[in-house]
């Protein structure tokens, strides 16, 4: 294999032994078939996110590419697939987002150790000159921001959710009637009428408030009647006889009916812990206020960016105020780098009075417009505006990271269905981005070394040319 291949280089960067220790916690029993290695599990997920493939296509690419087989730890090339595509689902369940976060911390610490070693070697080459920056003085720039990772769900509407719930309860009633010991007949559910009533409301482009409430009332009545049928059938057929998916859907539908009925009675448009998808009951609406979408449905996450390396700081399915996490993010920066940052670059929601005072006490400059009136001195005012523009330019790095994660990788639409799997996918996306960043840094260091060597050769050539000219002058004399 070519040692300069990107997959060979990438395999050398990842600390597989650290991931193996975390992955082994999932297999405490000695019974059953031996589990696949963490290199095969984590490597396949990295391949999937890096190349933007589906589960089936990921396995096909691994089967056809010897470099990908080397990356997941196979010793020899084989024509057969190393595992079935369904195993990727189990890999996402076993690799917890907390373990992936710890793996990223290990990657960062290894990178910082190499940077410190390189800095010490540079100081030795400079005759041990000390610039006095080895103390705990504030250094570096911390960039923080939050975004939403939309889930793969249809845009939720109240009438659409009730119709979906009604159809699922009809299927549950069919299953319970088929399992009834006395072979009871199916109750009257008015399926065609209910479907017709839904289409009369759901397919209209413009709808009055009165017509919408009429449609909601009808769908709520259909759903309430179906739930009553299920309650009556459960006396003869236990609900545990249903499949896990149908039983879980029934629990979600019962809560959905309660929420929709309460909103209909009180004429409210929102409710706490609102369900927006029966198949994704963990997803919540996240108000963003952006031009493209005022409300997104998915996971809200906060990240920090330092020297191009992105670290997920918080992930939540409920909306939260990211400004309350600024102190925690700065303290984590101190734990990682050994000192506070010189400046923190964030948007307006982080610039609360409490955060400003906390940063001021520790000598940290928080970007943005300072409190109070602008200075009367024209020169100071120009310098102030110049500093604000520079801070906004620095903060654009985190927006670029969000764009890279959403447009290049899978953060723009998280396809995983489970809450834990979705968190794993998000962590894998940022892990792949950081690995690419570390590989690019190694290339930049090689480029800098080549430039330094060329500079040495150029200086040597100038010195030899000047020496030859001096000798020529002495001969003429």
Coordinates of C-alpha atoms in Angstrom, one line a residue:
X1 CA 0.0 0.0 0.0
X2 CA 1.1 3.6 -0.7
X3 CA 2.1 5.1 2.6
X4 CA 1.1 8.5 1.3
X5 CA -2.5 7.4 0.8
X6 CA -5.0 9.5 2.8
X7 CA -6.5 6.5 4.5
X8 CA -3.1 5.2 5.6
X9 CA -2.2 8.6 7.1
X10 CA -5.6 8.8 8.8
X11 CA -5.2 5.4 10.4
X12 CA -1.9 6.6 12.0
X13 CA -3.5 9.7 13.5
X14 CA -6.4 8.0 15.3
X15 CA -5.6 6.6 18.8
X16 CA -7.2 3.2 18.4
X17 CA -6.1 1.9 21.7
X18 CA -8.0 4.6 23.6
X19 CA -11.1 3.8 21.6
X20 CA -10.7 0.1 22.3
X21 CA -10.7 0.6 26.0
X22 CA -14.0 2.5 25.8
X23 CA -15.6 0.1 23.3
X24 CA -14.8 -2.9 25.5
X25 CA -17.2 -1.7 28.1
X26 CA -20.1 -2.9 25.9
X27 CA -19.0 -6.5 26.1
X28 CA -18.9 -7.7 29.7
X29 CA -20.2 -11.2 29.0
X30 CA -17.9 -13.9 27.6
X31 CA -20.8 -15.8 26.0
X32 CA -21.7 -15.5 22.3
X33 CA -19.7 -14.8 19.2
X34 CA -16.7 -12.5 19.5
X35 CA -17.4 -8.9 18.8
X36 CA -15.9 -6.9 15.9
X37 CA -13.0 -4.6 16.8
X38 CA -13.4 -0.9 17.6
X39 CA -11.2 -0.1 14.6
X40 CA -13.7 -1.9 12.3
X41 CA -16.7 -0.2 14.0
X42 CA -15.3 3.3 14.3
X43 CA -13.5 3.1 11.0
X44 CA -16.6 2.2 9.1
X45 CA -18.6 5.1 10.7
X46 CA -15.7 7.5 9.8
X47 CA -15.7 6.2 6.2
X48 CA -19.5 6.6 6.0
X49 CA -19.5 10.3 7.2
X50 CA -16.3 11.2 5.3
X51 CA -17.6 9.9 1.9
X52 CA -21.2 10.8 2.6
X53 CA -22.5 7.2 1.9
X54 CA -25.4 5.1 3.0
X55 CA -25.0 2.1 5.2
X56 CA -25.2 -0.3 2.3
X57 CA -22.9 1.7 0.0
X58 CA -20.4 2.0 2.8
X59 CA -20.1 -1.8 3.0
X60 CA -19.8 -2.0 -0.8
X61 CA -17.0 0.5 -0.9
X62 CA -15.1 -1.3 1.9
X63 CA -15.5 -4.6 0.0
X64 CA -14.0 -3.0 -3.2
X65 CA -11.3 -0.8 -1.8
X66 CA -8.1 -2.3 -0.2
X67 CA -7.2 1.0 1.5
X68 CA -10.5 1.1 3.2
X69 CA -10.0 -2.5 4.4
X70 CA -6.6 -1.5 5.8
X71 CA -8.2 1.5 7.5
X72 CA -10.7 -0.7 9.4
X73 CA -8.0 -3.1 10.5
X74 CA -8.1 -6.0 8.1
X75 CA -4.6 -7.6 7.7
X76 CA -5.2 -8.9 4.1
X77 CA -7.5 -8.0 1.3
X78 CA -10.6 -10.0 1.0
X79 CA -13.4 -10.1 -1.6
X80 CA -16.2 -10.7 0.8
X81 CA -17.8 -8.0 2.9
X82 CA -16.4 -7.9 6.5
X83 CA -19.9 -7.4 8.0
X84 CA -23.5 -6.8 7.0
X85 CA -24.8 -3.3 6.4
X86 CA -27.2 -3.6 9.4
X87 CA -24.1 -3.8 11.7
X88 CA -23.6 -0.1 11.3
X89 CA -26.8 0.5 13.3
X90 CA -25.3 -1.5 16.2
X91 CA -22.0 0.4 15.8
X92 CA -23.8 3.7 16.3
X93 CA -25.5 2.3 19.4
X94 CA -22.3 1.0 21.0
X95 CA -20.2 4.0 20.4
X96 CA -21.6 6.5 22.8
X97 CA -21.2 10.2 22.2
X98 CA -19.5 10.5 25.6
X99 CA -16.8 8.0 24.5
X100 CA -16.3 9.9 21.2
X101 CA -16.0 13.2 23.1
X102 CA -13.3 11.6 25.2
X103 CA -11.6 10.3 22.0
X104 CA -11.5 13.8 20.6
X105 CA -10.0 15.1 23.8
X106 CA -7.3 12.5 23.5
X107 CA -6.7 13.6 19.9
X108 CA -6.4 17.3 21.0
X109 CA -4.0 16.5 23.8
X110 CA -1.8 14.5 21.5
X111 CA -1.8 17.4 19.1
X112 CA -1.0 19.9 21.8
X113 CA 1.9 17.7 23.1
X114 CA 3.4 17.7 19.6
X115 CA 3.0 21.4 19.3
X116 CA 4.7 22.0 22.7
X117 CA 7.6 19.6 21.7
X118 CA 8.0 21.5 18.4
X119 CA 8.0 24.8 20.3
X120 CA 10.7 23.6 22.7
X121 CA 12.9 22.4 19.8
X122 CA 12.4 25.8 18.1
X123 CA 13.5 27.6 21.3
X124 CA 16.6 25.4 21.5
X125 CA 17.5 26.3 17.9
X126 CA 17.1 29.9 18.9
X127 CA 19.8 29.6 21.5
X128 CA 17.3 29.1 24.3
X129 CA 15.8 32.6 24.1
X130 CA 12.9 33.0 26.4
X131 CA 10.1 35.4 25.5
X132 CA 8.5 35.2 28.9
X133 CA 5.2 33.6 27.7
X134 CA 5.6 30.3 29.6
X135 CA 3.5 31.5 32.5
X136 CA -0.3 31.3 33.0
X137 CA -0.9 34.5 30.9
X138 CA -4.0 34.6 28.8
X139 CA -3.2 33.4 25.2
X140 CA -5.2 32.2 22.2
X141 CA -8.6 32.9 20.8
X142 CA -11.8 31.0 21.7
X143 CA -14.7 31.1 19.3
X144 CA -18.1 29.7 20.5
X145 CA -21.5 29.5 18.8
X146 CA -24.6 27.2 18.6
X147 CA -26.7 25.8 15.8
X148 CA -29.3 23.2 15.1
X149 CA -28.8 19.8 13.4
X150 CA -32.2 19.1 11.7
X151 CA -33.5 15.6 12.0
X152 CA -34.9 13.7 9.0
X153 CA -38.6 14.3 9.6
X154 CA -41.4 15.8 7.6
X155 CA -42.4 19.3 8.4
X156 CA -44.9 18.8 11.3
X157 CA -48.4 20.2 11.3
X158 CA -51.1 19.5 13.8
X159 CA -53.5 18.0 11.3
X160 CA -50.8 15.9 9.8
X161 CA -49.7 14.5 13.1
X162 CA -53.3 13.6 14.1
X163 CA -53.9 11.9 10.8
X164 CA -50.6 9.9 11.1
X165 CA -51.6 8.9 14.7
X166 CA -55.1 7.8 13.5
X167 CA -53.6 5.6 10.8
X168 CA -51.2 4.0 13.2
X169 CA -54.0 3.3 15.8
X170 CA -56.0 1.7 13.1
X171 CA -53.2 -0.7 12.4
X172 CA -52.8 -1.4 16.1
X173 CA -56.6 -2.3 16.3
X174 CA -56.2 -4.6 13.3
X175 CA -53.3 -6.4 15.1
X176 CA -55.2 -6.7 18.4
X177 CA -58.3 -8.1 16.6
X178 CA -56.3 -10.7 14.8
X179 CA -54.8 -11.8 18.1
X180 CA -58.1 -11.9 20.0
X181 CA -58.8 -15.4 21.3
X182 CA -62.4 -15.4 20.3
X183 CA -61.8 -13.8 16.9
X184 CA -63.7 -10.6 17.5
X185 CA -64.8 -8.5 14.5
X186 CA -63.1 -5.2 13.8
X187 CA -64.9 -2.1 15.2
X188 CA -66.3 0.6 13.1
X189 CA -63.5 3.2 12.5
X190 CA -64.8 5.2 9.4
X191 CA -61.4 5.1 7.7
X192 CA -62.5 6.5 4.4
X193 CA -64.5 9.3 6.0
X194 CA -61.6 10.2 8.3
X195 CA -59.2 10.2 5.3
X196 CA -61.5 12.4 3.3
X197 CA -61.9 14.8 6.2
X198 CA -58.1 15.1 6.5
X199 CA -57.6 15.7 2.8
X200 CA -60.3 18.4 2.8
X201 CA -58.1 20.3 5.3
X202 CA -54.6 19.2 4.7
X203 CA -54.5 19.7 1.0
X204 CA -55.7 23.3 0.9
X205 CA -53.1 26.0 0.4
X206 CA -55.0 28.7 2.3
X207 CA -57.2 27.8 5.2
X208 CA -59.3 29.8 7.6
X209 CA -59.0 29.4 11.3
X210 CA -62.5 28.1 11.6
X211 CA -62.0 25.4 9.0
X212 CA -58.7 24.4 10.6
X213 CA -60.3 24.0 14.0
X214 CA -63.1 22.0 12.5
X215 CA -60.6 19.6 10.9
X216 CA -58.7 19.3 14.1
X217 CA -61.9 18.5 16.1
X218 CA -62.8 15.7 13.7
X219 CA -59.3 14.1 13.7
X220 CA -59.2 14.4 17.5
X221 CA -62.6 12.6 17.8
X222 CA -61.4 9.8 15.4
X223 CA -58.2 9.3 17.4
X224 CA -60.0 9.4 20.7
X225 CA -62.4 6.7 19.5
X226 CA -59.6 4.5 18.3
X227 CA -57.8 4.8 21.7
X228 CA -61.0 3.8 23.4
X229 CA -61.2 0.7 21.2
X230 CA -57.6 -0.2 22.0
X231 CA -58.4 0.2 25.7
X232 CA -61.3 -2.2 25.4
X233 CA -59.4 -4.8 23.4
X234 CA -56.5 -4.7 25.9
X235 CA -58.8 -6.4 28.4
X236 CA -58.6 -9.6 26.3
X237 CA -55.3 -9.1 24.4
X238 CA -52.4 -7.7 26.4
X239 CA -50.7 -4.8 24.8
X240 CA -47.3 -6.5 25.3
X241 CA -48.3 -8.9 22.5
X242 CA -47.7 -6.0 20.1
X243 CA -44.3 -5.5 18.5
X244 CA -41.9 -3.2 20.2
X245 CA -42.4 -0.5 17.5
X246 CA -46.2 -0.6 17.7
X247 CA -46.2 -0.5 21.5
X248 CA -43.8 2.4 21.5
X249 CA -45.9 4.2 18.9
X250 CA -49.0 3.7 21.0
X251 CA -47.4 5.3 24.0
X252 CA -46.3 8.3 21.9
X253 CA -49.7 8.6 20.3
X254 CA -51.4 8.7 23.7
X255 CA -49.2 11.6 24.8
X256 CA -49.7 13.3 21.4
X257 CA -53.4 13.1 21.8
X258 CA -53.2 14.7 25.2
X259 CA -51.1 17.5 24.0
X260 CA -53.2 18.2 20.9
X261 CA -56.4 18.1 22.9
X262 CA -55.1 20.5 25.5
X263 CA -53.9 22.9 22.8
X264 CA -57.3 22.7 21.0
X265 CA -59.2 23.4 24.2
X266 CA -57.1 26.2 25.4
X267 CA -56.5 27.5 21.8
X268 CA -52.7 27.6 22.4
X269 CA -50.1 27.2 19.7
X270 CA -47.4 25.6 21.9
X271 CA -46.9 23.3 24.8
X272 CA -44.0 22.0 26.8
X273 CA -42.2 18.9 25.4
X274 CA -44.2 19.1 22.2
X275 CA -44.1 16.0 20.0
X276 CA -43.5 16.8 16.4
X277 CA -42.9 13.3 15.0
X278 CA -44.3 9.9 16.1
X279 CA -41.2 8.1 14.8
X280 CA -38.9 10.6 16.4
X281 CA -40.6 11.5 19.7
X282 CA -37.3 13.0 21.1
X283 CA -37.2 15.8 18.5
X284 CA -38.3 19.2 19.7
X285 CA -38.9 22.5 17.8
X286 CA -35.9 24.8 18.0
X287 CA -36.7 28.5 17.3
X288 CA -33.9 29.9 15.3
X289 CA -35.2 33.1 13.7
X290 CA -33.1 32.6 10.6
X291 CA -34.2 33.8 7.2
X292 CA -34.2 30.3 5.7
X293 CA -36.1 28.7 8.6
X294 CA -37.6 30.4 11.6
X295 CA -38.0 27.1 13.4
X296 CA -36.0 23.9 12.9
X297 CA -36.7 20.5 14.3
X298 CA -33.7 18.6 15.6
X299 CA -30.8 18.7 18.0
X300 CA -29.4 22.0 19.3
X301 CA -25.6 21.9 19.9
X302 CA -22.9 24.3 20.9
X303 CA -19.3 24.1 19.7
X304 CA -16.0 25.8 20.4
X305 CA -13.3 26.5 17.7
X306 CA -9.6 27.0 18.5
X307 CA -7.1 27.1 15.7
X308 CA -9.5 25.3 13.3
X309 CA -10.3 22.4 15.7
X310 CA -14.0 22.1 16.6
X311 CA -15.1 20.6 19.9
X312 CA -18.8 19.9 20.6
X313 CA -19.5 21.4 24.0
X314 CA -23.2 20.6 24.5
X315 CA -25.9 18.7 22.7
X316 CA -29.6 18.8 23.7
X317 CA -32.9 18.0 22.2
X318 CA -34.6 20.8 24.1
X319 CA -34.0 24.5 23.4
X320 CA -31.6 26.2 25.8
X321 CA -29.8 29.6 26.2
X322 CA -26.2 29.0 25.0
X323 CA -25.2 32.3 26.7
X324 CA -25.4 30.5 30.1
X325 CA -22.6 28.1 28.9
X326 CA -19.9 30.7 28.2
X327 CA -18.2 30.3 31.6
X328 CA -18.2 26.5 31.3
X329 CA -16.7 26.7 27.8
X330 CA -13.9 29.1 29.0
X331 CA -13.1 26.8 31.9
X332 CA -12.9 23.8 29.6
X333 CA -10.5 25.9 27.4
X334 CA -8.3 26.4 30.5
X335 CA -8.4 22.7 31.3
X336 CA -7.2 21.8 27.8
X337 CA -4.6 24.5 27.2
X338 CA -3.5 25.4 30.7
X339 CA -4.5 29.1 30.6
X340 CA -7.4 31.3 29.8
X341 CA -7.9 32.7 26.3
X342 CA -6.8 36.2 25.5
X343 CA -10.1 36.9 23.7
X344 CA -13.5 35.2 23.3
X345 CA -15.4 35.7 20.1
X346 CA -19.2 35.2 20.3
X347 CA -22.5 36.7 19.2
X348 CA -24.8 38.9 21.1
X349 CA -26.5 36.2 23.1
X350 CA -23.3 35.5 25.0
X351 CA -22.6 39.1 25.8
X352 CA -24.6 39.3 29.0
X353 CA -23.6 41.6 31.8
X354 CA -22.7 38.7 34.0
X355 CA -20.5 37.2 31.3
X356 CA -18.8 40.6 30.7
X357 CA -18.0 41.0 34.3
X358 CA -16.7 37.5 34.7
X359 CA -14.4 37.9 31.7
X360 CA -13.2 41.3 32.8
X361 CA -12.2 39.9 36.2
X362 CA -9.9 37.4 34.5
X363 CA -8.5 39.7 31.9
X364 CA -10.4 38.1 29.0
X365 CA -11.6 40.4 26.2
X366 CA -15.1 39.5 25.1
X367 CA -15.7 40.5 21.5
X368 CA -18.5 42.9 20.4
X369 CA -19.5 46.4 21.1
X370 CA -18.6 47.4 24.7
X371 CA -21.1 48.9 27.1
X372 CA -21.5 52.6 27.4
X373 CA -21.1 55.5 24.9
X374 CA -18.5 55.5 22.3
X375 CA -15.4 57.6 23.0
X376 CA -15.4 61.2 21.9
X377 CA -11.8 60.9 20.6
X378 CA -12.1 60.3 16.9
X379 CA -8.9 58.2 16.8
X380 CA -10.0 55.9 19.7
X381 CA -13.4 55.6 18.0
X382 CA -11.9 54.4 14.7
X383 CA -9.7 52.0 16.6
X384 CA -12.7 50.7 18.4
X385 CA -14.7 50.1 15.2
X386 CA -11.6 48.5 13.6
X387 CA -11.3 46.1 16.5
X388 CA -15.0 45.2 16.2
X389 CA -14.6 44.4 12.5
X390 CA -11.6 42.2 13.2
X391 CA -13.5 40.3 15.9
X392 CA -16.4 39.7 13.5
X393 CA -14.0 38.4 10.9
X394 CA -12.5 36.0 13.5
X395 CA -15.9 34.8 14.6
X396 CA -16.7 33.9 11.0
X397 CA -14.5 30.8 11.5
X398 CA -17.3 29.1 13.5
X399 CA -19.9 29.9 10.8
X400 CA -17.6 28.3 8.3
X401 CA -17.3 25.1 10.5
X402 CA -21.1 24.9 10.6
X403 CA -21.3 25.3 6.9
X404 CA -18.7 22.6 6.4
X405 CA -20.4 20.2 8.7
X406 CA -23.8 20.8 7.1
X407 CA -22.9 21.1 3.4
X408 CA -19.9 18.7 3.2
X409 CA -20.9 16.2 5.9
X410 CA -24.2 15.0 7.4
X411 CA -25.0 17.7 9.9
X412 CA -27.5 19.4 7.6
X413 CA -29.9 16.4 7.9
X414 CA -29.2 13.8 10.5
X415 CA -30.6 10.5 9.1
X416 CA -30.3 8.5 12.4
X417 CA -33.7 7.7 14.0
X418 CA -32.7 7.1 17.6
X419 CA -31.7 9.9 20.0
X420 CA -28.4 8.2 21.0
X421 CA -27.5 7.3 17.4
X422 CA -28.1 10.9 16.3
X423 CA -25.7 12.2 19.0
X424 CA -23.1 9.6 17.8
X425 CA -23.5 10.8 14.2
X426 CA -23.0 14.4 15.2
X427 CA -19.8 13.5 17.2
X428 CA -18.5 11.4 14.2
X429 CA -19.0 14.4 11.9
X430 CA -16.9 16.7 14.1
X431 CA -14.3 13.9 14.6
X432 CA -13.9 13.6 10.8
X433 CA -13.5 17.4 10.5
X434 CA -10.9 17.5 13.2
X435 CA -9.0 14.6 11.6
X436 CA -8.9 16.4 8.3
X437 CA -7.7 19.5 10.1
X438 CA -4.9 17.6 11.8
X439 CA -3.8 16.1 8.5
X440 CA -3.8 19.5 6.9
X441 CA -1.7 20.9 9.7
X442 CA 0.9 18.1 9.1
X443 CA 1.0 19.1 5.4
X444 CA 1.4 22.8 6.4
X445 CA 4.3 21.9 8.7
X446 CA 5.9 20.0 5.9
X447 CA 5.4 23.1 3.6
X448 CA 6.9 25.4 6.3
X449 CA 9.9 23.1 6.6
X450 CA 10.5 23.1 2.9
X451 CA 10.3 26.9 2.8
X452 CA 12.8 27.1 5.7
X453 CA 15.2 24.8 3.8
X454 CA 14.9 26.9 0.7
X455 CA 15.6 30.0 2.7
X456 CA 18.8 28.3 4.1
X457 CA 19.9 27.4 0.6
X458 CA 19.2 30.9 -0.6
X459 CA 21.2 32.4 2.2
X460 CA 24.0 30.0 1.6
X461 CA 24.0 30.9 -2.1
X462 CA 24.1 34.6 -1.3
X463 CA 27.0 34.0 1.1
X464 CA 29.0 32.0 -1.4
X465 CA 28.4 34.6 -4.1
X466 CA 29.5 37.5 -1.8
X467 CA 32.6 35.5 -0.8
X468 CA 33.6 34.9 -4.4
X469 CA 33.1 38.5 -5.2
X470 CA 35.4 39.5 -2.3
X471 CA 38.1 37.1 -3.4
X472 CA 37.9 38.5 -6.9
X473 CA 38.4 42.0 -5.6
X474 CA 41.5 41.0 -3.6
X475 CA 43.0 39.4 -6.7
X476 CA 42.5 42.6 -8.6
X477 CA 44.3 44.6 -5.9

